[in-house]
Short mmCIF file of C-alpha atoms and ligand atoms in Angstrom, two decimals:
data_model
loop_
_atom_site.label_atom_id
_atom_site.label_comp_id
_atom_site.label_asym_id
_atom_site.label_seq_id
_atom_site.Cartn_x
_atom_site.Cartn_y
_atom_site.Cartn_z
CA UNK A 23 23.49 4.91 20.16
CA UNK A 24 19.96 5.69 20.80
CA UNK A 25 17.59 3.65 23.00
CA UNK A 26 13.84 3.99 22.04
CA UNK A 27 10.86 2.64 23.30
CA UNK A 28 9.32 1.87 20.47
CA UNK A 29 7.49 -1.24 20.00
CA UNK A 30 10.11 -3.54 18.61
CA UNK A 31 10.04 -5.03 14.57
CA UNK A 32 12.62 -6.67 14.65
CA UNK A 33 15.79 -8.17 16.56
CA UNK A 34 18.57 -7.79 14.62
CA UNK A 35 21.80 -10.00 15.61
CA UNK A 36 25.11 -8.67 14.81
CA UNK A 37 26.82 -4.93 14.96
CA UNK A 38 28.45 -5.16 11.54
CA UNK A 39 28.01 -3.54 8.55
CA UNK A 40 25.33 -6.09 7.86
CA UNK A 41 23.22 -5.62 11.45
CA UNK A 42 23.95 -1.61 11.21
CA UNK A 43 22.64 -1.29 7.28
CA UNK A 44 19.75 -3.56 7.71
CA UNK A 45 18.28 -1.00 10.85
CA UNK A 46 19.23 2.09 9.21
CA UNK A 47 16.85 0.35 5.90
CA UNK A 48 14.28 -0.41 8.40
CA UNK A 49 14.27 2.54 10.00
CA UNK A 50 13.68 4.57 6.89
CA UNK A 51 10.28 2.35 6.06
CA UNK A 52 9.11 3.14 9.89
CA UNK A 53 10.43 -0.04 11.23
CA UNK A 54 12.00 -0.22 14.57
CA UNK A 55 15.16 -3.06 14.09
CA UNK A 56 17.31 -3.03 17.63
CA UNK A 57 21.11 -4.18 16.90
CA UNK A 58 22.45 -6.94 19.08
CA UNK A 59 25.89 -7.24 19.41
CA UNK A 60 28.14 -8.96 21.38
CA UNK A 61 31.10 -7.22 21.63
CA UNK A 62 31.27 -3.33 23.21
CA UNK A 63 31.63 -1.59 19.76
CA UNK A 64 29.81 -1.44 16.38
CA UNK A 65 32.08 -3.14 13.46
CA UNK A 66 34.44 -4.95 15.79
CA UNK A 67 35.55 -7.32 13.21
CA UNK A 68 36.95 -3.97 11.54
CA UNK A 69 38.72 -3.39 14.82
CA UNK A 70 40.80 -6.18 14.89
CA UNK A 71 41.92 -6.72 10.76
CA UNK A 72 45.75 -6.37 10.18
CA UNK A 73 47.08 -2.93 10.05
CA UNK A 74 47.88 -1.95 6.65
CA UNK A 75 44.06 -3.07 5.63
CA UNK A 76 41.76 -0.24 3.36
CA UNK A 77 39.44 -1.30 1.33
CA UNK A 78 39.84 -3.45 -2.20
CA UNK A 79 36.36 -1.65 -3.14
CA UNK A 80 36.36 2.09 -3.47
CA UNK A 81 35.19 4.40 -0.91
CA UNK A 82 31.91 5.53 -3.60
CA UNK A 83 30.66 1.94 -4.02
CA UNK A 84 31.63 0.61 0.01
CA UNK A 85 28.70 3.08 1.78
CA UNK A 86 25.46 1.71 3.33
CA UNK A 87 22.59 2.78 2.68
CA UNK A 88 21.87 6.59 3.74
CA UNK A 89 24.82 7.41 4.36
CA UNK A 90 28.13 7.89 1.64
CA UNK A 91 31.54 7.31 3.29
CA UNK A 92 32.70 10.94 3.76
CA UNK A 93 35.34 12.33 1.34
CA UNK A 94 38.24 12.75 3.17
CA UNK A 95 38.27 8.94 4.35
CA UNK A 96 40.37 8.80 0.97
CA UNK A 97 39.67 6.38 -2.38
CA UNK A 98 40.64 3.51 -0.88
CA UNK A 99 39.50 3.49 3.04
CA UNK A 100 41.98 2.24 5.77
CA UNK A 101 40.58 0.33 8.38
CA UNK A 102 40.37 2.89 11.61
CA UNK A 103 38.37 4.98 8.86
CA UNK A 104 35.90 1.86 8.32
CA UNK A 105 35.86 2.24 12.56
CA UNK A 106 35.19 5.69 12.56
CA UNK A 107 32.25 5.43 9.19
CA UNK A 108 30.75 2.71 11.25
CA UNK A 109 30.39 5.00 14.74
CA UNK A 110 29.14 7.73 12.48
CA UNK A 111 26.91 5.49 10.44
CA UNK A 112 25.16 4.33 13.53
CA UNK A 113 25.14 7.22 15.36
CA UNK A 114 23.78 9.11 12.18
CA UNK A 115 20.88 7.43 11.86
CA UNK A 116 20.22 6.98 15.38
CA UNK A 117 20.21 3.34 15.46
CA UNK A 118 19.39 1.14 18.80
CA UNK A 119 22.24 -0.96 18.87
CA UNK A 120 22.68 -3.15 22.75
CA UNK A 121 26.20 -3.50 23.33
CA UNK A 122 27.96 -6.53 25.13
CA UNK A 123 24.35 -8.42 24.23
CA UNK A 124 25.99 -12.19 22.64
CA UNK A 125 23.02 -14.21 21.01
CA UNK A 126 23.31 -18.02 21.94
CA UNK A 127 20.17 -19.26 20.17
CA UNK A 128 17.54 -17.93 17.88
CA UNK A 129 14.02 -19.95 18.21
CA UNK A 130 10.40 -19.44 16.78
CA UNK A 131 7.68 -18.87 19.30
CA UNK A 132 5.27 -21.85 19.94
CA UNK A 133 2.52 -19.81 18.31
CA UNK A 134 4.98 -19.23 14.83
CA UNK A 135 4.25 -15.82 15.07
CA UNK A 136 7.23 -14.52 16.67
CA UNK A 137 11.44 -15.22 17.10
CA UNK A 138 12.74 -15.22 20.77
CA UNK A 139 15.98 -14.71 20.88
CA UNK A 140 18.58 -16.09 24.03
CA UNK A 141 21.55 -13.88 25.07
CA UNK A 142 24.04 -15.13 26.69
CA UNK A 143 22.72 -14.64 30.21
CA UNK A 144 20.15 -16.68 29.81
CA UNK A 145 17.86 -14.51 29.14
CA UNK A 146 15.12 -14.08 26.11
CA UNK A 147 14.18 -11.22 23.38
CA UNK A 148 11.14 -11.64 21.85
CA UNK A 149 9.90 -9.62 18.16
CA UNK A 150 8.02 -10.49 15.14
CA UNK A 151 11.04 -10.49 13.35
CA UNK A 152 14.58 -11.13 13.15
CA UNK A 153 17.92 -10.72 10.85
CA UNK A 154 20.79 -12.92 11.37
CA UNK A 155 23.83 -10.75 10.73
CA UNK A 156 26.54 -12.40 12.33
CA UNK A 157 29.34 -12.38 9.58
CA UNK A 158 30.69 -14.23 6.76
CA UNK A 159 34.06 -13.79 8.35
CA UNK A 160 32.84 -15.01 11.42
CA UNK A 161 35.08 -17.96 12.82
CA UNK A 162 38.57 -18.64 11.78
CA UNK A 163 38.83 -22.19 9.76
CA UNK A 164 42.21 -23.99 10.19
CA UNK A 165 43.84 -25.68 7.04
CA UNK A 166 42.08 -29.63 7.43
CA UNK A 167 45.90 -30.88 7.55
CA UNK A 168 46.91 -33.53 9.90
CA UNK A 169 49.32 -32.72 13.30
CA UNK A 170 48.06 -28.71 13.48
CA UNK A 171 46.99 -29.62 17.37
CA UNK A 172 50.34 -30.96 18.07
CA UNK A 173 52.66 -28.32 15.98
CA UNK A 174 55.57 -27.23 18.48
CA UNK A 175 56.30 -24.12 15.77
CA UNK A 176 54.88 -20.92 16.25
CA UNK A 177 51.49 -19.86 14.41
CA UNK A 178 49.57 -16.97 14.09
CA UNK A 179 45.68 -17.24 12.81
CA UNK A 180 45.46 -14.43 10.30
CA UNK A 181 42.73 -12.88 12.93
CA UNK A 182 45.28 -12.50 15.59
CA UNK A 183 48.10 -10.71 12.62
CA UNK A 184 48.17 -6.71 12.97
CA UNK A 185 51.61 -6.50 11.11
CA UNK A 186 55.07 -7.43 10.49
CA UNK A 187 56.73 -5.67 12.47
CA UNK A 188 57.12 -8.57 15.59
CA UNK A 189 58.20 -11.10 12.85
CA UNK A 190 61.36 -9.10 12.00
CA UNK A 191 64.35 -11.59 10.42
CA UNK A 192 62.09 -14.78 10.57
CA UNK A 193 61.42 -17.55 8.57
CA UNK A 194 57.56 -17.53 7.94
CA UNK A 195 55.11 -19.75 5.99
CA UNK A 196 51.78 -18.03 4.93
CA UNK A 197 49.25 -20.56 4.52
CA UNK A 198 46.80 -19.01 2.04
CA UNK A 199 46.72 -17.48 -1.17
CA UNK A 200 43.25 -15.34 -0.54
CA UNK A 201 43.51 -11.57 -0.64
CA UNK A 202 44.84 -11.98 3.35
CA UNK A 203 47.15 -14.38 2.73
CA UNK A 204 48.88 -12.19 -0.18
CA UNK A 205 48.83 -9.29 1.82
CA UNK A 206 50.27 -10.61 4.75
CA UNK A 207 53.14 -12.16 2.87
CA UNK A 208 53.62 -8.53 1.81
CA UNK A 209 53.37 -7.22 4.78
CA UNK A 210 55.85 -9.26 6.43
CA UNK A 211 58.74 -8.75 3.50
CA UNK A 212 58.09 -5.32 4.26
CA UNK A 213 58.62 -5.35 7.63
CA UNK A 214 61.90 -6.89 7.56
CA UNK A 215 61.46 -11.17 7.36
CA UNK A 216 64.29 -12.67 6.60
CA UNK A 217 62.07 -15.36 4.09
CA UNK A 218 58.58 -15.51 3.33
CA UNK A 219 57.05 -18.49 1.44
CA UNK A 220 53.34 -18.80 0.43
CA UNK A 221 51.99 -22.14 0.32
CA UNK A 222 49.28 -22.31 -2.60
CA UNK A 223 47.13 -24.97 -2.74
CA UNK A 224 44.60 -23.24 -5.73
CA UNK A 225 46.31 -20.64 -8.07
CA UNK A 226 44.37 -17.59 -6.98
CA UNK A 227 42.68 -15.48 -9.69
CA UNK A 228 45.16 -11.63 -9.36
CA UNK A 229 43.62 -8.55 -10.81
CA UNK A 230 44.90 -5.33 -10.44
CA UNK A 231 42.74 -3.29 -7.92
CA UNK A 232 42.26 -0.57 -9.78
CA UNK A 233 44.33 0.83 -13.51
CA UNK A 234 44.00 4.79 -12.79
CA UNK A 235 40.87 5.60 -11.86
CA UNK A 236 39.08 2.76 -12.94
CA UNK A 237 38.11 -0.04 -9.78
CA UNK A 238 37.98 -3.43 -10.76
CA UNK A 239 34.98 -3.75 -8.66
CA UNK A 240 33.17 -1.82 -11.45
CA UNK A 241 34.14 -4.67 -13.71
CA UNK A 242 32.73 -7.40 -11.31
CA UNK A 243 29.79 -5.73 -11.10
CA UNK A 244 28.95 -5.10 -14.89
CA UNK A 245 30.16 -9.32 -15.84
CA UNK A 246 28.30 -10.81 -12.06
CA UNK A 247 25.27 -11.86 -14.15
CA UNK A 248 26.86 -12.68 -17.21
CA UNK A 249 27.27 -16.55 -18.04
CA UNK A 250 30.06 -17.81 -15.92
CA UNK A 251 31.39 -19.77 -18.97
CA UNK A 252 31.71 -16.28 -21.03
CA UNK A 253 33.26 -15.06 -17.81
CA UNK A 254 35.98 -17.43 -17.65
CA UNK A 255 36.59 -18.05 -20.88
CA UNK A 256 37.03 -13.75 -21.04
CA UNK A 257 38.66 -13.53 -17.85
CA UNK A 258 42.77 -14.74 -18.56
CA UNK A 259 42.59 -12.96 -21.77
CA UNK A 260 42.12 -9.66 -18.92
CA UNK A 261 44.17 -11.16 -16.77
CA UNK A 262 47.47 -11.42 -19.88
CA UNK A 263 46.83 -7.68 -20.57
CA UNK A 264 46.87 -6.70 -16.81
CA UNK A 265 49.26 -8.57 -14.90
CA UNK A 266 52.81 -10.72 -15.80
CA UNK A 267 53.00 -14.26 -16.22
CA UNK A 268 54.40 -15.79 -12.51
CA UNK A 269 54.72 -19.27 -13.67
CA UNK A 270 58.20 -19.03 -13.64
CA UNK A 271 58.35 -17.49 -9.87
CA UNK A 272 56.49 -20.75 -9.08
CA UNK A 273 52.42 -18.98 -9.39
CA UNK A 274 51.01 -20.21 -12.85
CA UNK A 275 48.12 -19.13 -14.20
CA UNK A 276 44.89 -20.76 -12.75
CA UNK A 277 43.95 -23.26 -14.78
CA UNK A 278 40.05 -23.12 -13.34
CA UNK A 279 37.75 -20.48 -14.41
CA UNK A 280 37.08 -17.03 -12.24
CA UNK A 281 33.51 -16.64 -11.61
CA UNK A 282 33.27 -20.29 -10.99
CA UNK A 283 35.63 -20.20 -8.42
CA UNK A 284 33.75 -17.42 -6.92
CA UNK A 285 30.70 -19.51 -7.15
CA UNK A 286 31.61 -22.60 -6.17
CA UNK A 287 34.36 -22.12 -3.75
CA UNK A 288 33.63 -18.78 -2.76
CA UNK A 289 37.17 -17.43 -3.69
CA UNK A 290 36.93 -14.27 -5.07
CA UNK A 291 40.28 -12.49 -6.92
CA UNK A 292 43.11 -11.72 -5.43
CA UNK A 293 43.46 -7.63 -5.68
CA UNK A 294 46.61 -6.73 -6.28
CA UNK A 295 48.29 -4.34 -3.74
CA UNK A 296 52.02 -5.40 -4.22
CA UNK A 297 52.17 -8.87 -4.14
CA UNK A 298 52.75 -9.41 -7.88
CA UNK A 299 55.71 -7.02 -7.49
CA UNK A 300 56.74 -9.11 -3.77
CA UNK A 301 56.55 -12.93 -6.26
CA UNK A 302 58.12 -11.08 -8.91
CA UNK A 303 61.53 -9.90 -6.90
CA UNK A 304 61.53 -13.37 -5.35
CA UNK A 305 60.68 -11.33 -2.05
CA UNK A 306 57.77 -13.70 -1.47
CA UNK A 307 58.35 -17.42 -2.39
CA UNK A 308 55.08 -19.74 -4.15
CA UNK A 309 55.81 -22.92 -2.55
CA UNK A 310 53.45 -26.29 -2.75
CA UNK A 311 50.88 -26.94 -0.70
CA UNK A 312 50.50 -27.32 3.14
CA UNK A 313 50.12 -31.05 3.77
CA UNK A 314 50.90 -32.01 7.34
CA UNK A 315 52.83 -30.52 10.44
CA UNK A 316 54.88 -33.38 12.32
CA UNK A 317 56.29 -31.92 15.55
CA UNK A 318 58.49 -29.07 14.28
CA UNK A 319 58.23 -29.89 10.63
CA UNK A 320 56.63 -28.24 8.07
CA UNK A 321 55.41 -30.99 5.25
CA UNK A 322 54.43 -29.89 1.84
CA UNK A 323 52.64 -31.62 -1.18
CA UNK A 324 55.92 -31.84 -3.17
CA UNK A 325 57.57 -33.71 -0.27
CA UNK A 326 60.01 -31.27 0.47
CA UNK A 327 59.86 -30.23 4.91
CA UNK A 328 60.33 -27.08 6.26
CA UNK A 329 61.01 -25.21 9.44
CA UNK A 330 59.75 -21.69 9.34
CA UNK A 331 60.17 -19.57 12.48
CA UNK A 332 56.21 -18.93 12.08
CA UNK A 333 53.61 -20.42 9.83
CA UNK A 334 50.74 -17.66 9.31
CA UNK A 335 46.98 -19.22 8.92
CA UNK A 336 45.02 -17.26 6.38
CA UNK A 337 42.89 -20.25 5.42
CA UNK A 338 39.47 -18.48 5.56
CA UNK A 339 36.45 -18.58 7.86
CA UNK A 340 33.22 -20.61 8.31
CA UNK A 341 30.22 -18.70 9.20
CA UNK A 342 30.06 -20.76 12.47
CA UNK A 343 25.47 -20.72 12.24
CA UNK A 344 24.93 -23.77 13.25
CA UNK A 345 24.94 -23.39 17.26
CA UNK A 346 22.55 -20.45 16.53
CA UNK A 347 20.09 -21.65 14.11
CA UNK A 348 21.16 -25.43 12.60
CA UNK A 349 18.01 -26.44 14.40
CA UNK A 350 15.58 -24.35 12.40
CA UNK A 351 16.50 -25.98 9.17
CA UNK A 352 17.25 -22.68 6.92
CA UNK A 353 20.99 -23.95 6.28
CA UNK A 354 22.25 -25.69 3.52
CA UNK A 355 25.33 -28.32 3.84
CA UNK A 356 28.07 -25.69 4.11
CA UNK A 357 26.23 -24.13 7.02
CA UNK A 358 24.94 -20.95 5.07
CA UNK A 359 22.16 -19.64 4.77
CA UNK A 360 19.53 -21.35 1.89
CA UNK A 361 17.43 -18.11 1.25
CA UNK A 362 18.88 -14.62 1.18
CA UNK A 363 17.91 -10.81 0.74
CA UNK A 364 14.25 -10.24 1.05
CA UNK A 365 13.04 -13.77 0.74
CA UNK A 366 12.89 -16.06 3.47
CA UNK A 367 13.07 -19.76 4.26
CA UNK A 368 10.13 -22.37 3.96
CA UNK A 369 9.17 -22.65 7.44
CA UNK A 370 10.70 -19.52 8.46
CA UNK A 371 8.92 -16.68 7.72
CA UNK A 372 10.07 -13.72 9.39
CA UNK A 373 14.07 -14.56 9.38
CA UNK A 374 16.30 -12.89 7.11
CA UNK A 375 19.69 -13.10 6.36
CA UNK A 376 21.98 -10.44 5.38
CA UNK A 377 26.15 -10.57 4.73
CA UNK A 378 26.33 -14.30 3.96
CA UNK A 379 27.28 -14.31 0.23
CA UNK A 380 31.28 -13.02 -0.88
CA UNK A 381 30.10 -12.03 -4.41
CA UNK A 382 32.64 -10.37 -7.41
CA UNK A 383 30.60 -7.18 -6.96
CA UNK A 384 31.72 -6.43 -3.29
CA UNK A 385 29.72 -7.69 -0.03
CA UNK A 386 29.49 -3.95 1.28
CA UNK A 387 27.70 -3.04 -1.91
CA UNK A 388 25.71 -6.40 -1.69
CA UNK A 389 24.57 -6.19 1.90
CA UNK A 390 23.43 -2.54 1.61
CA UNK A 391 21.13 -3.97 -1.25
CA UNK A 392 19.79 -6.75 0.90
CA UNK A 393 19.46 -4.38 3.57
CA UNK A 394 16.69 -2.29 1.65
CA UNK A 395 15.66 -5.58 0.39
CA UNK A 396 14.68 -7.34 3.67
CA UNK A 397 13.49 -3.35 4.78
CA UNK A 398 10.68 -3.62 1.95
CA UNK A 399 10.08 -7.30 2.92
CA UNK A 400 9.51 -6.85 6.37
CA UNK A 401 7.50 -3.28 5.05
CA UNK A 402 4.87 -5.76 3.73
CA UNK A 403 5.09 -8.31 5.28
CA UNK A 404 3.84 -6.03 8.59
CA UNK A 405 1.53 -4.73 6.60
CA UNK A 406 -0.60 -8.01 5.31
CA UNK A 407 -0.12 -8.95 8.95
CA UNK A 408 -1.68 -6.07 10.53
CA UNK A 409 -4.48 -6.52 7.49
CA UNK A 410 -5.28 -9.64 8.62
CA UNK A 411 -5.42 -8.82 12.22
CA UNK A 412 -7.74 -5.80 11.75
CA UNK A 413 -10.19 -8.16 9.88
CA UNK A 414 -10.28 -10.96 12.40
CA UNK A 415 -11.01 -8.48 14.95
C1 LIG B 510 40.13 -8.67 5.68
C2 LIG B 510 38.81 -8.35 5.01
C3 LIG B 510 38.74 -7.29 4.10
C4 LIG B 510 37.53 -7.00 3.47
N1 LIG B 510 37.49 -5.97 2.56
C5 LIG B 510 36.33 -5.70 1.92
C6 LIG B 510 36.27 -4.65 0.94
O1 LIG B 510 37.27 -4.01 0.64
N2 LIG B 510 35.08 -4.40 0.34
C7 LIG B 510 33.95 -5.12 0.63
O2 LIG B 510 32.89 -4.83 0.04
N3 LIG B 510 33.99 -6.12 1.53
C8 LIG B 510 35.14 -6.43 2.18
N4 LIG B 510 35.16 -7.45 3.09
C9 LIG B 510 33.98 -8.28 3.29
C10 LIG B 510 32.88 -7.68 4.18
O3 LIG B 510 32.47 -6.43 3.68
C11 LIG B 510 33.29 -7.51 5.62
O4 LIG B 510 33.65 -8.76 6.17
C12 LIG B 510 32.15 -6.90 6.47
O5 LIG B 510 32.65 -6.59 7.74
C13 LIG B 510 30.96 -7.84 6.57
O6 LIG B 510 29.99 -7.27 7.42
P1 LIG B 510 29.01 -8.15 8.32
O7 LIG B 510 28.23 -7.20 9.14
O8 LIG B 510 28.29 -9.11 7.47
O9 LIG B 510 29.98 -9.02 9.25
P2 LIG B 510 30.96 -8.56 10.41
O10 LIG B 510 31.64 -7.30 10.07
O11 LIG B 510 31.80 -9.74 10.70
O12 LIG B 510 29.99 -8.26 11.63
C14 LIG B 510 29.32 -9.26 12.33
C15 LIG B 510 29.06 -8.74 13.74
O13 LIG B 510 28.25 -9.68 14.42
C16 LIG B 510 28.70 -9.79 15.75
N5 LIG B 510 28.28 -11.11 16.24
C17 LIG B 510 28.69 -12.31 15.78
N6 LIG B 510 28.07 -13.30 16.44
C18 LIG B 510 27.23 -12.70 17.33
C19 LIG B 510 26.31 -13.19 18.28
N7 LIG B 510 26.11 -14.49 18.47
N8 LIG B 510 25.61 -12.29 19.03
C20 LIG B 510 25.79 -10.95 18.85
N9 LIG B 510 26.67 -10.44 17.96
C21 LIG B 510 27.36 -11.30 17.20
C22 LIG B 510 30.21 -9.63 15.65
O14 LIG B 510 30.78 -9.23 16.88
C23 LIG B 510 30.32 -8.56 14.57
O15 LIG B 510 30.35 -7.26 15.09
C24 LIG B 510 36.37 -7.76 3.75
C25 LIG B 510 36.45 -8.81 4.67
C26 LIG B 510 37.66 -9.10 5.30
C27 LIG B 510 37.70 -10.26 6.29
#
């Protein structure tokens, strides 16, 4: 990682693919962005996903900007490989990235005209600018189900999974029918469970990842600004041509449409890398819903009660903002962001956002166009600043 010392644009919070893409962007318009991160590597949330993780999107549409994921990291790039692209990504384009440097609270100067930033030590980072890249993905969200606290069983947060292979001849309960929550289930009939259950609360949307050569990602890209109702109504008449009917394995079709599921709750398609096969073989069991946990019980929506050896938490993340920023005002009532890409919140100018959406067309692919979007933002917005400056002078 380079260290300049160059006057400073902009404080950019979060080593991700999000932090790292939004420098490189800046740097290429002549802005100086330094990466704040709290951990001691760049893309540590890559670090610690499951094992058996690549990537859903192909390798040619996953790069950031300047730099293509090299050729040999394969189609479909494992996770060390996302590691590794990240290093090289960062160390390509020379970024200034501060290790071991946790953000606590992100304020606006007294005069507006700057963000200081508080690390963890106490102390304060001051620029004109800042990006809050912190993650989607950032803090794990438990299922809202009465007795969790008091559970006696054995859980494992989907976070903490790297694979199957300590859960050998158990009884497990995934909670979570996301594209981790299907893969783990996989994962664990493949490393040798003795059962494995998936409790579904929403039918998930399954598309096959790719047929040949052809990603579905391409797909979500070309329909993302189509009408959602034209989407759904289009979408199961895919879905009948691509993949089997599970209903009677217990995994109907979803009965709610697929781009307004991805818009409304988030929840983009399941991709399928085996668990259509794993319902279909009765390897992995649909079961109801997760409704309570009562000592060592398991309690589902259709009454019946379970005692798995481990219940597996897959139940998605919240973007955990609000100790950060809630007091500025520039989150809506999920706790995300209200303004995205290059444009900025009313009474916020100078804060962007970047990797806070989970759209159809991939969040690498989105992030690296909101990095070059908040680049050419910033680009003029430094410009009609300086402007102004020379002609008060
Ligand atoms: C299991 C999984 C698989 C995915 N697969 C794909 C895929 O195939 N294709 C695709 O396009 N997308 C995929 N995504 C979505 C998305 O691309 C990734 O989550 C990606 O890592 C998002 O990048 P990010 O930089 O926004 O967030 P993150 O990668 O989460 O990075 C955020 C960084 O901010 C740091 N940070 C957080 N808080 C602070 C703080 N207060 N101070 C300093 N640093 C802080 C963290 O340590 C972290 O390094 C996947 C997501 C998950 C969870």
């Amino acid at each position: 990682m380079t260290r300049t010392s160059a006057p400073v644009d902009a404080l950019i919070i979060g080593g991700g693919p999000a932090g790292l893409a939004t420098a490189a962007a800046l740097r290429q318009r002549g802005l100086h962005g330094v990466v704040l991160e709290r951990s001691d590597g760049v893309g540590t949330s890559w670090r610690s996903h499951y094992d058996r993780l690549r990537l859903h999107t192909p390798r040619e549409l996953s790069g950031l900007p300047g730099l293509p994921i090299p050729k040999e990291m394969g189609r479909w790039v494992a996770r060390d490989d996302v590691v590794r692209y990240l290093e090289l990504y960062a160390a390509h384009h020379r970024l200034d990235v501060r290790l071991g440097t946790e953000v606590r609270r992100v304020d606006r100067s007294p005069d507006l005209d700057s963000w200081i930033v508080t690390l963890a030590d106490g102390t304060t980072l001051t620029a004109p600018y800042a990006v809050i890249a912190t993650g989607f993905n950032h803090t794990p969200r438990p299922p809202d189900v009465p007795g969790l606290e008091g559970y006696s069983g054995e859980v494992v947060l989907a976070r903490d999974y790297r694979n199957g292979s300590a859960h050998a001849g158990k009884d497990v309960l995934v909670v979570g029918t996301g594209n981790t929550g299907t893969e783990l289930a996989v994962d664990l009939v493949e490393h040798g469970a003795a059962r494995v259950r998936l409790a579904v609360r929403t039918v998930p949307h399954i598309l096959r990842r790719n047929t040949g050569p052809y990603a579905a990602q391409y797909t979500g890209i070309a329909v993302r600004r189509l009408p959602t109702t034209f989407v759904d109504r289009v979408a199961p008449l895919v879905a009948r041509l691509q993949t089997p009917d599970l209903s009677a394995q217990g995994m109907p079709r979803p009965d709610t449409g697929l781009l307004t599921r991805v818009e409304r709750d988030n929840a983009i398609p399941v991709q399928d890398v085996g668990i259509i096969a794993a319902i279909r073989s009765g390897a992995v069991e649909p079961v109801a819903a997760l409704r309570e946990l009562d000592g060592d019980d398991v309690l589902l929506a259709d009454g019946s009660r379970l005692q798995p050896d481990l219940v597996v938490l897959a139940t998605g993340y919240t973007q955990g903002l609000e100790p950060l920023i809630g007091h500025l005002g520039v989150l809506d009532g999920k706790g995300r962001p209200v303004e995205r890409g290059g444009r900025t919140a009313r009474g916020a100018r100078g804060l962007w956002f970047s990797g806070f959406t989970n759209p159809i067309s991939g969040m690498l692919r989105e992030l690296s166009i909101d990095a070059r979007k908040i680049a050419l933002a910033m680009a003029l917005r430094k410009r009609r600043e300086m402007k102004a400056l020379r002609q008060a002078a």
